CSV table of C-alpha atoms in Angstrom, one decimal:
chain,number,residue,atom,x,y,z
I,1,MET,CA,-0.3,-0.2,0.0
I,2,ASN,CA,1.6,3.7,-1.1
I,3,GLU,CA,-0.8,5.4,1.5
I,4,THR,CA,1.9,7.4,3.5
I,5,VAL,CA,-0.9,8.4,6.0
I,6,ARG,CA,-2.8,5.3,7.5
I,7,PRO,CA,-6.4,5.3,6.5
I,8,ILE,CA,-7.3,4.0,9.7
I,9,GLY,CA,-6.0,4.5,13.1
I,10,ASP,CA,-4.8,1.9,15.7
I,11,LEU,CA,-8.3,1.8,17.5
I,12,VAL,CA,-11.9,2.1,16.1
I,13,LEU,CA,-15.4,3.1,18.0
I,14,GLY,CA,-17.6,0.8,16.9
I,15,PHE,CA,-21.4,1.3,16.9
I,16,TRP,CA,-23.4,-1.7,16.1
I,17,ARG,CA,-24.7,-1.4,19.4
I,18,LEU,CA,-25.6,2.0,19.3
I,19,LEU,CA,-29.1,1.6,19.4
I,20,ASP,CA,-28.4,-1.0,22.4
I,21,TRP,CA,-26.8,1.8,24.0
I,22,GLN,CA,-30.0,3.9,24.1
I,23,PHE,CA,-27.8,7.2,23.8
I,24,SER,CA,-29.7,10.2,23.7
I,25,THR,CA,-28.4,12.5,20.7
I,26,GLN,CA,-26.7,14.4,23.3
I,27,GLN,CA,-24.9,11.0,25.2
I,28,CYS,CA,-24.1,10.1,21.2
I,29,ILE,CA,-22.3,13.7,20.9
I,30,LYS,CA,-20.0,13.6,24.2
I,31,PHE,CA,-19.4,9.9,23.2
I,32,ILE,CA,-17.6,10.8,20.0
I,33,GLU,CA,-16.1,13.8,21.5
I,34,GLN,CA,-14.9,11.7,24.0
I,35,GLY,CA,-13.5,9.6,21.8
I,36,ILE,CA,-11.9,12.4,20.0
I,37,GLU,CA,-10.4,13.1,23.6
I,38,GLN,CA,-7.8,9.9,23.6
I,39,GLY,CA,-7.1,10.2,20.1
I,40,ILE,CA,-9.4,7.2,18.2
I,41,ILE,CA,-11.1,9.2,15.1
I,42,ASP,CA,-12.2,6.1,13.5
I,43,THR,CA,-15.8,5.0,13.8
I,44,ASP,CA,-17.3,2.0,12.5
I,45,HIS,CA,-20.8,0.9,11.5
I,46,ALA,CA,-22.7,-0.6,8.5
I,47,ASP,CA,-25.8,0.0,6.8
I,48,ILE,CA,-27.9,-3.3,8.2
I,49,TYR,CA,-27.0,-2.6,12.0
I,50,GLY,CA,-29.9,-1.7,13.9
I,51,GLN,CA,-31.7,-3.4,11.4
I,52,TYR,CA,-30.6,-0.1,8.8
I,53,GLU,CA,-31.1,2.6,11.6
I,54,CYS,CA,-27.5,2.7,13.5
I,55,GLU,CA,-26.3,5.0,10.9
I,56,ALA,CA,-29.2,7.2,10.6
I,57,LYS,CA,-28.9,8.0,14.7
I,58,PHE,CA,-25.3,8.5,14.7
I,59,GLY,CA,-26.5,11.0,12.0
I,60,GLU,CA,-28.4,12.7,14.3
I,61,ALA,CA,-25.3,13.4,15.9
I,62,LEU,CA,-23.2,15.1,13.4
I,63,LYS,CA,-26.5,17.1,12.2
I,64,VAL,CA,-26.9,18.6,16.0
I,65,ALA,CA,-23.1,18.7,16.1
I,66,PRO,CA,-21.7,19.8,12.5
I,67,THR,CA,-18.5,20.2,13.5
I,68,LEU,CA,-17.9,16.9,14.4
I,69,ARG,CA,-17.9,15.6,11.3
I,70,ASP,CA,-14.3,17.0,10.0
I,71,GLN,CA,-13.0,15.6,13.3
I,72,ILE,CA,-13.9,12.0,12.8
I,73,ARG,CA,-13.2,9.9,10.1
I,74,ILE,CA,-16.3,7.3,9.3
I,75,ILE,CA,-16.1,3.6,8.6
I,76,THR,CA,-19.0,1.6,7.1
I,77,LYS,CA,-20.3,-1.9,5.3
I,78,CYS,CA,-22.7,-2.8,2.6
I,79,GLY,CA,-23.5,-5.8,1.1
I,80,ILE,CA,-25.4,-7.8,3.1
I,81,ARG,CA,-29.6,-8.2,2.7
I,82,PRO,CA,-31.3,-9.5,5.3
I,83,ALA,CA,-34.7,-11.8,4.8
I,84,PHE,CA,-36.5,-9.5,7.2
I,85,ALA,CA,-38.8,-6.7,5.3
I,86,SER,CA,-37.6,-3.2,6.5
I,87,LYS,CA,-36.6,-0.1,4.8
I,88,GLY,CA,-38.9,-1.1,1.2
I,89,LEU,CA,-36.5,-4.5,1.5
I,90,ALA,CA,-38.5,-7.6,1.0
I,91,GLY,CA,-37.1,-11.4,0.8
I,92,LYS,CA,-37.4,-15.1,1.9
I,93,ALA,CA,-33.9,-16.0,2.6
I,94,ASN,CA,-30.6,-13.7,3.7
I,95,HIS,CA,-28.0,-13.1,1.1
I,96,TYR,CA,-25.5,-11.0,-0.5
I,97,ASP,CA,-25.6,-8.5,-3.2
I,98,SER,CA,-22.1,-7.3,-4.5
I,99,SER,CA,-23.8,-5.5,-7.5
I,100,LYS,CA,-22.5,-2.5,-9.0
I,101,ALA,CA,-26.3,-1.5,-8.5
I,102,HIS,CA,-26.3,-2.5,-5.0
I,103,ILE,CA,-23.2,-1.0,-4.0
I,104,ILE,CA,-24.0,2.6,-5.2
I,105,ALA,CA,-27.1,2.7,-4.2
I,106,SER,CA,-26.1,1.6,-0.5
I,107,ALA,CA,-23.1,4.4,-0.5
I,108,GLN,CA,-25.9,6.7,-1.5
I,109,GLN,CA,-28.0,6.0,1.2
I,110,SER,CA,-25.3,5.9,4.0
I,111,LEU,CA,-24.2,9.7,2.8
I,112,ARG,CA,-27.7,10.2,3.7
I,113,HIS,CA,-28.2,8.7,7.1
I,114,PHE,CA,-24.6,10.7,8.2
I,115,GLY,CA,-26.1,13.9,5.9
I,116,THR,CA,-22.3,14.0,4.8
I,117,ASP,CA,-20.8,14.1,1.6
I,118,ARG,CA,-18.1,11.8,1.8
I,119,LEU,CA,-17.8,7.9,3.6
I,120,ASP,CA,-13.8,8.0,4.7
I,121,VAL,CA,-14.1,4.1,3.6
I,122,LEU,CA,-16.6,1.3,2.3
I,123,LEU,CA,-16.2,-2.0,2.9
I,124,ILE,CA,-17.8,-5.0,1.4
I,125,HIS,CA,-19.5,-6.6,4.5
I,126,ARG,CA,-19.2,-10.3,3.8
I,127,PRO,CA,-17.9,-12.2,0.0
I,128,ASP,CA,-20.4,-12.6,-2.4
I,129,TYR,CA,-20.2,-16.2,-4.0
I,130,LEU,CA,-21.6,-14.3,-7.1
I,131,MET,CA,-19.3,-11.6,-7.3
I,132,ASN,CA,-18.0,-10.4,-10.1
I,133,ALA,CA,-14.8,-8.5,-9.4
I,134,ASP,CA,-15.0,-6.9,-12.5
I,135,GLU,CA,-18.8,-5.5,-11.6
I,136,MET,CA,-17.4,-4.7,-8.1
I,137,ALA,CA,-14.2,-2.9,-9.2
I,138,ASP,CA,-16.8,-0.8,-11.6
I,139,ALA,CA,-18.7,0.4,-8.8
I,140,PHE,CA,-15.9,1.5,-6.5
I,141,ASN,CA,-14.3,3.4,-9.1
I,142,THR,CA,-17.9,5.4,-9.4
I,143,LEU,CA,-17.9,6.0,-6.3
I,144,LYS,CA,-14.2,7.4,-5.5
I,145,GLN,CA,-14.6,9.2,-9.0
I,146,ASN,CA,-17.7,11.2,-7.8
I,147,GLY,CA,-16.4,11.6,-4.0
I,148,ASP,CA,-18.3,9.9,-2.4
I,149,VAL,CA,-16.0,7.5,-1.1
I,150,LEU,CA,-12.4,8.2,-0.4
I,151,HIS,CA,-11.2,4.4,0.5
I,152,PHE,CA,-12.6,0.8,-0.2
I,153,GLY,CA,-11.6,-2.0,1.6
I,154,VAL,CA,-13.3,-5.7,2.6
I,155,SER,CA,-14.6,-7.2,5.9
I,156,ASN,CA,-14.2,-11.4,6.4
I,157,PHE,CA,-12.4,-12.2,3.0
I,158,THR,CA,-10.1,-14.9,2.1
I,159,PRO,CA,-6.7,-13.9,1.4
I,160,SER,CA,-7.4,-15.3,-2.4
I,161,GLN,CA,-10.9,-13.2,-3.0
I,162,ILE,CA,-8.7,-10.2,-1.6
I,163,ALA,CA,-6.2,-11.0,-4.4
I,164,LEU,CA,-9.3,-11.2,-7.0
I,165,LEU,CA,-10.8,-7.9,-6.2
I,166,GLN,CA,-7.4,-6.5,-6.2
I,167,SER,CA,-6.3,-7.5,-9.3
I,168,ARG,CA,-8.8,-5.2,-10.6
I,169,LEU,CA,-8.3,-1.8,-9.1
I,170,ASN,CA,-5.7,0.5,-9.6
I,171,PHE,CA,-5.7,2.1,-6.2
I,172,PRO,CA,-5.2,-0.4,-3.2
I,173,LEU,CA,-7.8,-2.1,-0.9
I,174,VAL,CA,-7.1,-0.4,2.6
I,175,THR,CA,-8.4,-3.1,4.8
I,176,ASN,CA,-9.6,-6.5,5.9
I,177,GLN,CA,-12.2,-6.2,8.6
I,178,ILE,CA,-11.7,-9.9,10.2
I,179,GLU,CA,-12.7,-11.6,13.4
I,180,CYS,CA,-9.6,-12.0,15.9
I,181,SER,CA,-9.4,-12.3,19.4
I,182,PRO,CA,-6.8,-15.2,22.0
I,183,TYR,CA,-9.9,-16.5,21.6
I,184,GLU,CA,-10.5,-16.9,17.6
I,185,MET,CA,-7.3,-17.1,16.6
I,186,LYS,CA,-8.1,-18.6,12.6
I,187,ALA,CA,-6.9,-15.2,11.0
I,188,LEU,CA,-3.0,-16.2,12.0
I,189,ASP,CA,-2.8,-20.0,10.2
I,190,ASP,CA,-5.1,-19.4,7.1
I,191,GLY,CA,-3.4,-16.5,5.4
I,192,THR,CA,-5.4,-13.6,6.1
I,193,LEU,CA,-2.4,-11.5,8.4
I,194,ASP,CA,0.3,-12.9,6.3
I,195,GLN,CA,-1.2,-11.5,3.0
I,196,CYS,CA,-1.9,-8.0,5.2
I,197,GLN,CA,1.6,-7.9,6.2
I,198,GLN,CA,2.3,-9.1,2.3
I,199,LEU,CA,0.0,-6.0,1.2
I,200,GLY,CA,1.1,-3.4,3.4
I,201,MET,CA,-2.4,-3.5,4.9
I,202,HIS,CA,-3.9,-2.7,8.4
I,203,PRO,CA,-6.4,-5.1,9.0
I,204,MET,CA,-9.5,-4.0,11.4
I,205,LEU,CA,-10.3,-6.9,14.3
I,206,TRP,CA,-13.8,-7.0,15.3
I,207,SER,CA,-15.1,-8.9,18.5
I,208,PRO,CA,-11.0,-8.5,20.0
I,209,LEU,CA,-12.9,-9.6,23.3
I,210,ALA,CA,-14.2,-12.5,21.8
I,211,GLY,CA,-17.9,-11.1,22.6
I,212,GLY,CA,-17.5,-11.2,26.2
I,213,ARG,CA,-16.5,-15.1,25.9
I,214,LEU,CA,-12.9,-14.2,27.4
I,215,PHE,CA,-14.6,-13.2,30.5
I,216,SER,CA,-18.1,-15.1,30.7
I,217,HIS,CA,-17.7,-18.3,29.0
I,218,ASP,CA,-17.0,-21.4,31.3
I,219,ASP,CA,-15.7,-23.9,28.6
I,220,GLU,CA,-11.8,-25.0,28.8
I,221,LYS,CA,-10.5,-22.7,26.5
I,222,ALA,CA,-12.2,-19.7,27.9
I,223,ARG,CA,-10.9,-21.0,31.9
I,224,ARG,CA,-7.4,-21.6,30.6
I,225,LEU,CA,-7.2,-17.5,28.6
I,226,ARG,CA,-8.8,-16.5,31.6
I,227,ASP,CA,-6.0,-18.2,34.3
I,228,VAL,CA,-2.4,-17.3,31.6
I,229,MET,CA,-4.1,-14.2,30.6
I,230,ALA,CA,-4.7,-13.3,34.6
I,231,GLN,CA,-0.8,-14.4,35.1
I,232,VAL,CA,0.6,-12.3,32.4
I,233,GLY,CA,-1.6,-9.2,33.3
I,234,GLU,CA,0.5,-9.4,36.6
I,235,GLU,CA,3.4,-9.6,35.1
I,236,LEU,CA,2.6,-6.5,33.6
I,237,GLU,CA,1.6,-4.9,36.6
I,238,THR,CA,-2.2,-4.4,34.8
I,239,LYS,CA,-5.3,-6.3,36.4
I,240,SER,CA,-7.1,-5.6,33.4
I,241,LEU,CA,-7.7,-8.9,31.4
I,242,ASP,CA,-9.0,-6.6,28.0
I,243,GLN,CA,-5.6,-4.5,27.8
I,244,VAL,CA,-3.7,-7.9,28.2
I,245,ALA,CA,-6.2,-8.9,25.1
I,246,TYR,CA,-5.4,-5.2,23.3
I,247,ALA,CA,-1.7,-6.0,23.8
I,248,TRP,CA,-2.1,-9.5,22.8
I,249,LEU,CA,-3.7,-8.3,19.4
I,250,MET,CA,-1.4,-5.1,18.9
I,251,ALA,CA,1.6,-7.3,19.1
I,252,LEU,CA,0.8,-9.0,15.7
I,253,PRO,CA,3.4,-7.3,13.1
I,254,SER,CA,0.6,-6.9,10.7
I,255,ALA,CA,-0.5,-3.4,13.1
I,256,PRO,CA,-3.8,-4.0,13.4
I,257,SER,CA,-6.7,-1.3,13.8
I,258,ILE,CA,-8.8,-2.5,16.7
I,259,VAL,CA,-12.2,-2.0,16.7
I,260,LEU,CA,-14.1,-1.8,20.2
I,261,GLY,CA,-17.6,-2.7,20.6
I,262,THR,CA,-18.0,-0.5,23.6
I,263,GLY,CA,-20.3,2.6,24.8
I,264,ASN,CA,-18.4,2.9,28.0
I,265,ILE,CA,-15.6,5.5,27.9
I,266,GLU,CA,-13.7,4.0,30.7
I,267,ARG,CA,-13.8,0.6,28.9
I,268,VAL,CA,-12.2,2.9,25.6
I,269,LYS,CA,-9.9,4.6,27.8
I,270,SER,CA,-8.3,0.9,29.2
I,271,ALA,CA,-7.9,0.0,25.7
I,272,VAL,CA,-6.0,3.2,25.0
I,273,ALA,CA,-3.7,2.6,28.0
I,274,ALA,CA,-3.3,-0.7,26.9
I,275,LYS,CA,-0.9,0.8,24.0
I,276,ALA,CA,1.6,1.4,26.7
I,277,ILE,CA,1.9,-2.3,27.5
I,278,GLU,CA,4.2,-4.6,25.9
I,279,LEU,CA,4.4,-8.8,25.8
I,280,ASN,CA,7.5,-10.6,25.6
I,281,ARG,CA,7.5,-13.4,22.9
I,282,GLU,CA,7.3,-15.9,25.8
I,283,GLN,CA,3.8,-13.9,27.0
I,284,TRP,CA,2.6,-13.6,23.8
I,285,TYR,CA,3.3,-17.2,23.0
I,286,ARG,CA,1.8,-18.9,26.7
I,287,ILE,CA,-1.5,-17.2,25.7
I,288,TRP,CA,-1.7,-18.6,21.9
I,289,GLN,CA,-1.0,-21.7,24.2
I,290,ALA,CA,-3.8,-21.4,26.5
I,291,SER,CA,-6.0,-20.9,23.5
I,292,THR,CA,-5.2,-23.7,21.4
I,293,GLY,CA,-4.2,-26.2,24.4
I,294,HIS,CA,-1.0,-27.2,23.0
I,295,SER,CA,2.8,-26.2,22.9
I,296,VAL,CA,4.3,-24.9,19.7
I,297,PRO,CA,5.9,-27.8,17.8
């Protein structure tokens, strides 16, 4: 990637639970401002979050406090079409749609929801088995030429799917948003993170705390991880398991962007503080071993 400025920072505020937080418009504004104060300017969204209502809810905050728009970056996703009837959509099965018409229509809808003239990053939410790479590239080129979208990426794509799409573009995809945590480590072995290093692409990591499984599940893996992460935390002089998890992810050489799914600013501050924590290789592999249940060969 030939970017001189990283298009997505190392921590990202995720807003897929925005409606669950039951924020008022003023509370949403305050949370965005607090994130900016912590140095976090990236916000992650998707057209379908909150059954197509989260983007518009966030947009209400930007309408009331319009100066925030130029202080943040908006990352959103499209391409999933659910079976439920909503906002004029109806179907009999959840499906994916990476057609040019749908990508452009979704981007334009997101622009209206946010009340903005551009999206900083647009991602294709899930790989589409019917993806026509030339058609998708045509959609990206149209949106880029119109100034509607500044950067493009993907989410949950395999290395081969990224290679196919990238082969049709004359500008770099900026990220692949994937699941990764000490509990879910598939990306370490399936070539995804290797490809990110190869391309100079910073992956975005969703569910970095395994959706809370690191703290709440009673399965053997979760118990092993909690025990070992607590030991490592003591060595690093932190009692926060989430900080240990974040530091473990930050040690990855692909320099990922970590998506925080919380509306609690204290937990956001804890994630920021984790950037000062550095695991040594032995500590990192102890956590890897706790997750896999075996040592490296």
